[in-house]
mmCIF file of C-alpha atoms in Angstrom:
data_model
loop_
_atom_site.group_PDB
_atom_site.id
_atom_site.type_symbol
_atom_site.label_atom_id
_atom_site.label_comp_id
_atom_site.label_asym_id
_atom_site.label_seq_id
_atom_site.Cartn_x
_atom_site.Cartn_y
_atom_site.Cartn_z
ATOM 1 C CA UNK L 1 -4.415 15.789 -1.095
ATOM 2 C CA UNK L 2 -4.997 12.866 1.439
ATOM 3 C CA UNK L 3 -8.503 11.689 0.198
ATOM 4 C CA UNK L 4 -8.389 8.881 2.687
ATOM 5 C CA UNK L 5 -7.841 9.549 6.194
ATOM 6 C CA UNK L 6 -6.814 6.651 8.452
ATOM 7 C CA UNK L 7 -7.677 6.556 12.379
ATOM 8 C CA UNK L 8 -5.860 5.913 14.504
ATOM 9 C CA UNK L 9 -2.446 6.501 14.350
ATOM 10 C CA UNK L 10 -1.936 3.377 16.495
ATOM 11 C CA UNK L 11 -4.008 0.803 18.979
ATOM 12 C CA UNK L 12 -3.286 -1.644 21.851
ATOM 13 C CA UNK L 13 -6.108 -3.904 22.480
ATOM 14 C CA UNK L 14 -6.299 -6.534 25.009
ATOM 15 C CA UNK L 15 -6.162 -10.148 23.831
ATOM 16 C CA UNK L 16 -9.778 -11.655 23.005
ATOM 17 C CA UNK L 17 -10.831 -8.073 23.100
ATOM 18 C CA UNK L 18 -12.237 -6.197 19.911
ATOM 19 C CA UNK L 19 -9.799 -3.786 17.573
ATOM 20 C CA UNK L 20 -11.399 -1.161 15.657
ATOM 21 C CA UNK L 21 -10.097 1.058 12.499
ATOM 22 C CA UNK L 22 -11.893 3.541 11.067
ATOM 23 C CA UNK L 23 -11.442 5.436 7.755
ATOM 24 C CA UNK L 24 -13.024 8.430 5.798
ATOM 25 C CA UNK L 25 -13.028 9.242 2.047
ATOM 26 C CA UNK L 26 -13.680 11.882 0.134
ATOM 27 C CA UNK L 27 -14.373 10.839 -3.580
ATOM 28 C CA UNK L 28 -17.994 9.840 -3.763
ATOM 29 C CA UNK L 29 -17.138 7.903 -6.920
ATOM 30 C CA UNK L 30 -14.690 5.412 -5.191
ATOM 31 C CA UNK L 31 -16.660 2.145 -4.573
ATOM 32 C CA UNK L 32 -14.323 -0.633 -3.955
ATOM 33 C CA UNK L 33 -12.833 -0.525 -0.523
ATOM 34 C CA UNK L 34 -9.732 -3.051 0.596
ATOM 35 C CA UNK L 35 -8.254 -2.948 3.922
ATOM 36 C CA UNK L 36 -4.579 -4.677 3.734
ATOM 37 C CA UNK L 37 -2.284 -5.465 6.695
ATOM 38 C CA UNK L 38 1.548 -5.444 6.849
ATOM 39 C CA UNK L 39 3.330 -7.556 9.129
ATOM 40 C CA UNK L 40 7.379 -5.795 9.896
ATOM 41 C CA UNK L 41 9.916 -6.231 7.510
ATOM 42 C CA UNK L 42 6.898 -7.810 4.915
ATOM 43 C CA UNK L 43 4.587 -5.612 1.888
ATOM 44 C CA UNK L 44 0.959 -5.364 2.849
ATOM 45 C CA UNK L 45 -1.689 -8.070 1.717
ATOM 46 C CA UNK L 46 -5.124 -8.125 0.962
ATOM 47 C CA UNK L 47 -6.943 -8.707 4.046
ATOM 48 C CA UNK L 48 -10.862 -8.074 3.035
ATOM 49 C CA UNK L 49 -12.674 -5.616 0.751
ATOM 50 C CA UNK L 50 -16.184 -4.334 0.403
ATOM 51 C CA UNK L 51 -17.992 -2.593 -2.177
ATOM 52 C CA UNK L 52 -21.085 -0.252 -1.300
ATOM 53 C CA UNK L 53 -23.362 -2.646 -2.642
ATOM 54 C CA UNK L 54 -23.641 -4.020 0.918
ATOM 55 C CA UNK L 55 -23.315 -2.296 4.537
ATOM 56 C CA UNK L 56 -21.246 -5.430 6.239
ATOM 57 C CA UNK L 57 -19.246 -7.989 4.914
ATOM 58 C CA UNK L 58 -17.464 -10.753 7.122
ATOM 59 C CA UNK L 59 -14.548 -13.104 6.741
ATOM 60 C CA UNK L 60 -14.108 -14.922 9.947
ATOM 61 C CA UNK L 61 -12.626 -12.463 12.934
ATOM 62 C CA UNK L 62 -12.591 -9.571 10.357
ATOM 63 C CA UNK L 63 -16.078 -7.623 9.224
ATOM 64 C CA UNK L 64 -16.059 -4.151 7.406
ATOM 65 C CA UNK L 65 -18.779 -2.112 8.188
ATOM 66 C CA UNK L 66 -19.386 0.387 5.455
ATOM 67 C CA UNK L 67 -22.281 3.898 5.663
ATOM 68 C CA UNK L 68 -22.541 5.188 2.267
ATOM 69 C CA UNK L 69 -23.955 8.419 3.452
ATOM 70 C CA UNK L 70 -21.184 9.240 6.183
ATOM 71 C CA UNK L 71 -18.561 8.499 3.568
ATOM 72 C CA UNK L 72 -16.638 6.130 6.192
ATOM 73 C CA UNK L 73 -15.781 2.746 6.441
ATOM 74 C CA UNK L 74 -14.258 0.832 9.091
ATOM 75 C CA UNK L 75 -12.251 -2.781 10.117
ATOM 76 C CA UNK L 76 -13.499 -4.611 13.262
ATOM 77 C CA UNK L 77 -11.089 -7.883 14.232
ATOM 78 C CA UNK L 78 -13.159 -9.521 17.027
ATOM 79 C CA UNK L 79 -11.184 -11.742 19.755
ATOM 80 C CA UNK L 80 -8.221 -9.871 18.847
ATOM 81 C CA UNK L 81 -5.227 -12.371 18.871
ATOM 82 C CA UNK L 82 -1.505 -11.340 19.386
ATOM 83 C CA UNK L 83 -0.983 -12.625 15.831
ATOM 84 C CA UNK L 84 -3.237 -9.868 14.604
ATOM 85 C CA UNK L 85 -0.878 -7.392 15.551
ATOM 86 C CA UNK L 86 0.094 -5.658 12.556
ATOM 87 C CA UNK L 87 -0.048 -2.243 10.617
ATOM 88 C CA UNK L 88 -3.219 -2.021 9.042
ATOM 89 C CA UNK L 89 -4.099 -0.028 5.874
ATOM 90 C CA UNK L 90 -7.666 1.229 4.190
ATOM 91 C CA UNK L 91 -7.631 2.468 0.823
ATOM 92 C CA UNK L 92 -10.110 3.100 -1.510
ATOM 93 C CA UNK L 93 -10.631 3.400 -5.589
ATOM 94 C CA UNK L 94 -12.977 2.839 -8.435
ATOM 95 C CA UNK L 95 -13.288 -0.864 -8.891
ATOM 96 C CA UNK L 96 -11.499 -1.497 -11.923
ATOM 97 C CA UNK L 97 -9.276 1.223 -11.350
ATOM 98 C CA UNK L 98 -5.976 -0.124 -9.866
ATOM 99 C CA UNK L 99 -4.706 2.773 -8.556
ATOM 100 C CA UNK L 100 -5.403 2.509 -4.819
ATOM 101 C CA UNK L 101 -5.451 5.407 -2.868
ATOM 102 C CA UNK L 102 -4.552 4.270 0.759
ATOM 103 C CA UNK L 103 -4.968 5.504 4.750
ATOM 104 C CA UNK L 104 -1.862 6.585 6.486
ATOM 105 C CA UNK L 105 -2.453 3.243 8.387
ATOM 106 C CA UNK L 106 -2.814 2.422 11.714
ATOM 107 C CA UNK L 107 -0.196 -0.046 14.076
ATOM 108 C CA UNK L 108 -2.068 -2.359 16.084
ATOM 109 C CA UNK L 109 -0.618 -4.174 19.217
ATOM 110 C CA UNK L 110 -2.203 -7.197 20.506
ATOM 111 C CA UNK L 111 -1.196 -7.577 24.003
ATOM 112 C CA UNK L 112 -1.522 -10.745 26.139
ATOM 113 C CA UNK D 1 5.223 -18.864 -7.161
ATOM 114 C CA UNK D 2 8.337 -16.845 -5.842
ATOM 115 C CA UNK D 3 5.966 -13.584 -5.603
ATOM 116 C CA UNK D 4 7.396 -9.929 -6.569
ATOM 117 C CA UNK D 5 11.031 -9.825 -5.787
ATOM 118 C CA UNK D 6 12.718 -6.131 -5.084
ATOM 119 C CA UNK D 7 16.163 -5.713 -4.671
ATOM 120 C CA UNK D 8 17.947 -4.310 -3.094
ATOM 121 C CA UNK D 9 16.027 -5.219 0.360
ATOM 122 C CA UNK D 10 18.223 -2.637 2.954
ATOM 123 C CA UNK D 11 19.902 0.396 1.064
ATOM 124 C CA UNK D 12 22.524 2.895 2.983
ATOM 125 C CA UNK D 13 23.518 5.587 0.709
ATOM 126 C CA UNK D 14 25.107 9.236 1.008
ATOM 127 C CA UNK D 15 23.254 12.250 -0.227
ATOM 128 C CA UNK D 16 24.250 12.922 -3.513
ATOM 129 C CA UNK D 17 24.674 9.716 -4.873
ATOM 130 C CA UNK D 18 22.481 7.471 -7.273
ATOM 131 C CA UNK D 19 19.774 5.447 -6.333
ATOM 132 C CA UNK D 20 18.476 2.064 -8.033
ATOM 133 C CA UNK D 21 16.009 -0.061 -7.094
ATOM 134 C CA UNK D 22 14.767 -3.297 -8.670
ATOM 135 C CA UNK D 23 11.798 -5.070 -9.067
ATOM 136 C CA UNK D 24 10.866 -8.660 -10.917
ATOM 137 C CA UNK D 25 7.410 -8.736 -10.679
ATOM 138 C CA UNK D 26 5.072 -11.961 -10.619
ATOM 139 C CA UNK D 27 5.450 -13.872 -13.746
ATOM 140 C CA UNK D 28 2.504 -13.296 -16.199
ATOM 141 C CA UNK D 29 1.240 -9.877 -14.577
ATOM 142 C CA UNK D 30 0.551 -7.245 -16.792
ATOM 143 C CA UNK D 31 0.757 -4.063 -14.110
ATOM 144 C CA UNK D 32 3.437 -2.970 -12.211
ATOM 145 C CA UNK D 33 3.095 -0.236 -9.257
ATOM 146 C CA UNK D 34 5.841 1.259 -7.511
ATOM 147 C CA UNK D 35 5.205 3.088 -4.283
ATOM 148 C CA UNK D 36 6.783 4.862 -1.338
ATOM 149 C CA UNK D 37 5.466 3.909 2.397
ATOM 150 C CA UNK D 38 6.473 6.793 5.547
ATOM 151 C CA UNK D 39 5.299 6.955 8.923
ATOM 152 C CA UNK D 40 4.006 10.692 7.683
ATOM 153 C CA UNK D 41 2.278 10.019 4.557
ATOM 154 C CA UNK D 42 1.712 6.212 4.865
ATOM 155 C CA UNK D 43 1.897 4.325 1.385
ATOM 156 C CA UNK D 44 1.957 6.661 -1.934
ATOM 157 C CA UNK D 45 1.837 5.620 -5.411
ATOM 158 C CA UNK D 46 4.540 7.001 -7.346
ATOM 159 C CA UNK D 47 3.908 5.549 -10.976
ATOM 160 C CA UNK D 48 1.847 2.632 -12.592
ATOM 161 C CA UNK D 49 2.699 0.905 -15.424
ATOM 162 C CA UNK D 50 0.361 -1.372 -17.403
ATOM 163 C CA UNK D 51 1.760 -3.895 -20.508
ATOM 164 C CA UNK D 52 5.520 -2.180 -19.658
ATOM 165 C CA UNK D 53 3.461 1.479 -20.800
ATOM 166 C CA UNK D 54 3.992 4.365 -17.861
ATOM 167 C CA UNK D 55 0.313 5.108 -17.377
ATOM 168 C CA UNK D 56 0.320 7.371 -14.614
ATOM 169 C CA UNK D 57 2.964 8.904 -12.826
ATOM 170 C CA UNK D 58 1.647 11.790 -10.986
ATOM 171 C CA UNK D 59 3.058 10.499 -7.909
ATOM 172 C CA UNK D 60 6.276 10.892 -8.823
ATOM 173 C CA UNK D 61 7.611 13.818 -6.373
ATOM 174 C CA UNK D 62 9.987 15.406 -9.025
ATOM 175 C CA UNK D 63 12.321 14.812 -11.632
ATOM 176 C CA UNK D 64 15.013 13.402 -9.441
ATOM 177 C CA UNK D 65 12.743 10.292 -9.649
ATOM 178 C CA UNK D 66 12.374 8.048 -12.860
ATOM 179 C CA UNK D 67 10.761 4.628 -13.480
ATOM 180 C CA UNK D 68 11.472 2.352 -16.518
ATOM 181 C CA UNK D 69 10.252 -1.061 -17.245
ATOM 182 C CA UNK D 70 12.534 -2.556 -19.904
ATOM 183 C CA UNK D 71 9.804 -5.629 -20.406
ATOM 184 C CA UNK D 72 7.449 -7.415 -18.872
ATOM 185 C CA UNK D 73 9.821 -9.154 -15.817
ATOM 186 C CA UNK D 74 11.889 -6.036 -14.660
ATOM 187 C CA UNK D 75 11.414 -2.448 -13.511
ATOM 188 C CA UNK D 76 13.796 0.170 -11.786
ATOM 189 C CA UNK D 77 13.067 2.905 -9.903
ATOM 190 C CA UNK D 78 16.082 5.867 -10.182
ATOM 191 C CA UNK D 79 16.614 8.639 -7.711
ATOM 192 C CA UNK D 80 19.257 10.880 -8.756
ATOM 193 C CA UNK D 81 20.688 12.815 -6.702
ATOM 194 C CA UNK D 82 19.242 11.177 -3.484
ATOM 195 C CA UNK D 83 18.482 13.312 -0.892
ATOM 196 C CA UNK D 84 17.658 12.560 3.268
ATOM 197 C CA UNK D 85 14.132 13.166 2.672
ATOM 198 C CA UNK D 86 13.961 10.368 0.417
ATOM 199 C CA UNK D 87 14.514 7.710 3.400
ATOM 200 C CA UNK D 88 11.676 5.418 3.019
ATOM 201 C CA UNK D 89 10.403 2.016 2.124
ATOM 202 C CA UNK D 90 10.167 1.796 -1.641
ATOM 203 C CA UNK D 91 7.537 -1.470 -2.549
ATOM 204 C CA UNK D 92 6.986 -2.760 -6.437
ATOM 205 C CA UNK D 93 3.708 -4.628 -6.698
ATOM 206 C CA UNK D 94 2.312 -6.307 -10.049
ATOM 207 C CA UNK D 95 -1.091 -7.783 -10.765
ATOM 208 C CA UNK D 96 -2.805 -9.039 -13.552
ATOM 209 C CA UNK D 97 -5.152 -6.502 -14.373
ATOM 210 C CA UNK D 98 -7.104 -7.087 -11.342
ATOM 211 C CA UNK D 99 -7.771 -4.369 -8.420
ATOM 212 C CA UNK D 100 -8.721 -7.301 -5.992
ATOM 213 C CA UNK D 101 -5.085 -8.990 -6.424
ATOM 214 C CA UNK D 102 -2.429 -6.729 -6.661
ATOM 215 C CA UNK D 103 0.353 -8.503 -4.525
ATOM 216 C CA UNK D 104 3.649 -6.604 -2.825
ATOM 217 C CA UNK D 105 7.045 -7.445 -2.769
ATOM 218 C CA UNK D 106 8.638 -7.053 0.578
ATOM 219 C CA UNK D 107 10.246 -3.564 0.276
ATOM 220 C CA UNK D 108 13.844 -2.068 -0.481
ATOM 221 C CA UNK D 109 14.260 -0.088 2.956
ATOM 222 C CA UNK D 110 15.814 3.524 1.888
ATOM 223 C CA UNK D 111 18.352 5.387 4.252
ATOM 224 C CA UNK D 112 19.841 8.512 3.081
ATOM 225 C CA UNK D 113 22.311 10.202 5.088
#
């Protein structure tokens, strides 16, 4: 049962240009939402997280955007940057809970 | 801090034979996850341990597949007999009991042939 779907498959995004992920769930309990990226040949890392408490939340290039009603969540990386390019993962759970259910993922290519 | 350290990091391995992987996860982490990343299915938890306890393994795709964790600074994961289907990117992550900082290893690539 996927109960996190992951889209898209992959991206190319111009350099400076903005790269957007987008993710659904199905669980109406989860409320903690991480999105982790995975350089080749590396595990994934913790790259931001939101809970539903709040629709946005920022760190530098990266902002979630998160609608509560839609059941979706999504990663925007503004001024995309060739060192961005990466797979990146959502995944979703009941904070607390540490067993993440995660996105297919999505392979993003930067390109100059 | 040397991080979680799996081993082996590449694998090559006929069908049939037995698979072990190995994982030494951060030092003072109390929960260890094993999972399996594919291009199809992306990453998958296979089984979660907490305090060196098995506390859910539902991901665990059959009983070819077994986890132990011996103590608190070493886990396997078995597959026997391996099969080709099984090719994948095992990862062993530990935290300390906190859903905001469970950090990966960097994989044991699987290839069975």
């Amino acid at each position: 049962q996927q109960q996190v779907k992951q889209s898209p498959q992959s991206l190319i995004v111009q350099k400076g240009g903005i790269s957007i992920i987008n993710c659904a769930y199905e669980n109406t309990a989860f409320d903690y939402f991480p999105w982790y990226q995975q350089f080749p040949g590396k595990g994934p890392a913790l790259l931001i997280a939101i809970r539903p408490d709040v629709s946005e939340k920022k760190e530098g290039r990266f902002t979630i955007s998160f609608n509560k009603s839609a059941k979706q969540f999504s990663l925007h990386i503004m001024d995309s940057q060739p060192g961005d390019s990466a797979t990146y993962f959502c995944a979703a759970t009941l904070f607390g809970n540490e067993k993440l259910t995660f996105g297919t993922g999505t392979r993003l290519t930067i390109i100059p | 801090d040397a991080g979680v350290i799996q081993s082996p990091r590449h694998e090559v391995t006929e069908m049939g034979q037995e698979v072990t992987l190995r994982c030494k996860p951060i030092s003072g982490h109390n929960s260890l996850f094993w999972y399996r990343q594919t291009m199809m299915r992306g990453l998958e938890l296979l089984i979660y341990f907490n305090n060196n306890v098995p506390i859910d393994d539902s991901g665990m795709p059959e009983d070819r597949f077994s986890a132990k964790m011996p103590n608190a600074s070493f886990s396997t994961l078995k597959i026997q007999p391996s099969e080709p289907r099984d090719s994948a990117v095992y990862f062993c992550a530990s935290s300390f009991g906190q859903v905001d900082a469970i950090y990966f290893g960097e994989g044991s690539w699987l290839t069975v042939v």
